[in-house]
Amino acid sequence: MEIENNESEFEMGQEYFCPECNRNHTKGKIYKDHLKFFLKNDSDKGDGEKKEEGSEGENIQLEVPDIDDLDYDEEAELLEAFNEIEEENIDLEDGILQIKEKDECIQAVKSLPGVGDATLSKLIKAGFDSLEAIAYTPPKIIINESGIGEKTTAKLIKASMEKLKIGFKSAEDIWEKRKNIARITTGSTELDELLGGGAETGSLIEFFGEFRTGKTQIMHQLCVNVQLPRELGGLDGNALYIDTEGTFRPERIIQMAEALDLDTKKVLKNIIFGRAYNSDHQVILIKEAANLIKEKNIKLIIVDSLIGHFRSEYIGRGTLANRQQLINQHLHDLLRLCDIHTDLAVLVTNQVQAKPDVFYGNPLQAAGGNVVAHGSTIRVYLRKGKGVQRVAKIIDAPNLPEGEAIFSITEDGIREG
Ligand code: GTP
Ligand code: MG
């Protein structure tokens, strides 16, 4: 309905009738409204087919104000309006595709032979949005999750591998890759040193031990520390926390963030949280996580704990093979994330119920068995020390010397022992 204009001066926020585009506007939003209308009008017209001015109510061609003629506020508003329109366009069509089209990795996927819009859309929707994601994923998984046929999948994998020059590499190439590894501080210098300088990216790190040995506390601390700037031991990134036991505590995060003088609200906001209620759900969450890594600047993924659900759902001898196979697939999903995203740390926890000595030589038979032992690249065993002290020991790591570190769990979080 047309508003009657009484005066030439309007109050901010007040609606008035705009004679230029023949519709109502809100004062203060004029350029936003103008532009929205203008662009909508423009796209409605299709391929240059012009409609006569004023011929059909709202379909009037508008003149966009010259940016040089605007004062500062108007210019800012104009830019904001453009951004808003851009976002709206993304929502309107195939959201995922539109956002990701701009991405370099997506462009690389698009450039693979035989990838048209339909295939690209299927790949992206299923989370295969980089050459690495395609090259490192078993064909069966790509086929099942994207709906792309077997032959095309095989071709895509082959082409991705060729582009990434996957195959035999020189030690120098590997060294180049390892030089880019970044580390997140744990809050304890001794524990950091044991880990070779902190929790490293590109590897799957497992903390295992009895109850109350500090596994969950370390995971909370890393969620805070990953947000620190690099020079302070962080990765300037966000965390994704998959909680299978219901032990994630935002109040503990607040305590830890306050101890580091960080903006607690921001720290909480930068932790994306997913509660897994059963093993299927846990597997799905990790598959979904793959889609969020780049979009949300995720530099740390945590699964606390890895095996709990599998162990309680698959009880008895007859189910063991099935359970191990599912854990194996889940672990490989996690390992693949480490391979694909070199700037991402993936940490999991694992509970052992018996004394470690029993397990030496065959650690973790009860919780995950050999599957976990082979899947994790760095394994750290935790045990209780005196009072608040805890002792960490590297059990299995390709490049770390054996040793122990003592640290403490304090009000402020993980600290020196
Ligand atoms: P499970 O999940 O049961 O296997 O144990 P966990 O290894 O994850 O243990 P968790 O990380 O929950 O550690 C629990 C220990 O952390 C407790 O025994 C406390 O000593 C310590 N802790 C937890 N919260 C706080 C806190 O707010 N302040 C202090 N000072 N210590 C805490
Ligand atoms: Mg725990």
CSV table of C-alpha atoms in Angstrom, one decimal, residues 55 87 137 168 197 229 268 277 285 291 314 319 344:
chain,number,residue,atom,x,y,z
A,55,SER,CA,4.8,-0.2,-17.5
A,87,GLU,CA,24.1,-13.5,0.6
A,137,THR,CA,38.7,-41.4,-0.1
A,168,PHE,CA,56.0,-42.1,-4.8
A,197,GLY,CA,56.2,-28.9,20.7
A,229,PRO,CA,47.5,-16.4,17.9
A,268,LEU,CA,32.6,-20.2,23.4
A,277,TYR,CA,24.2,-40.1,21.2
A,285,LEU,CA,29.0,-36.1,12.8
A,291,ASN,CA,32.1,-29.9,5.3
A,314,TYR,CA,28.5,-54.1,20.3
A,319,THR,CA,29.7,-58.7,17.4
A,344,LEU,CA,44.1,-29.4,11.2
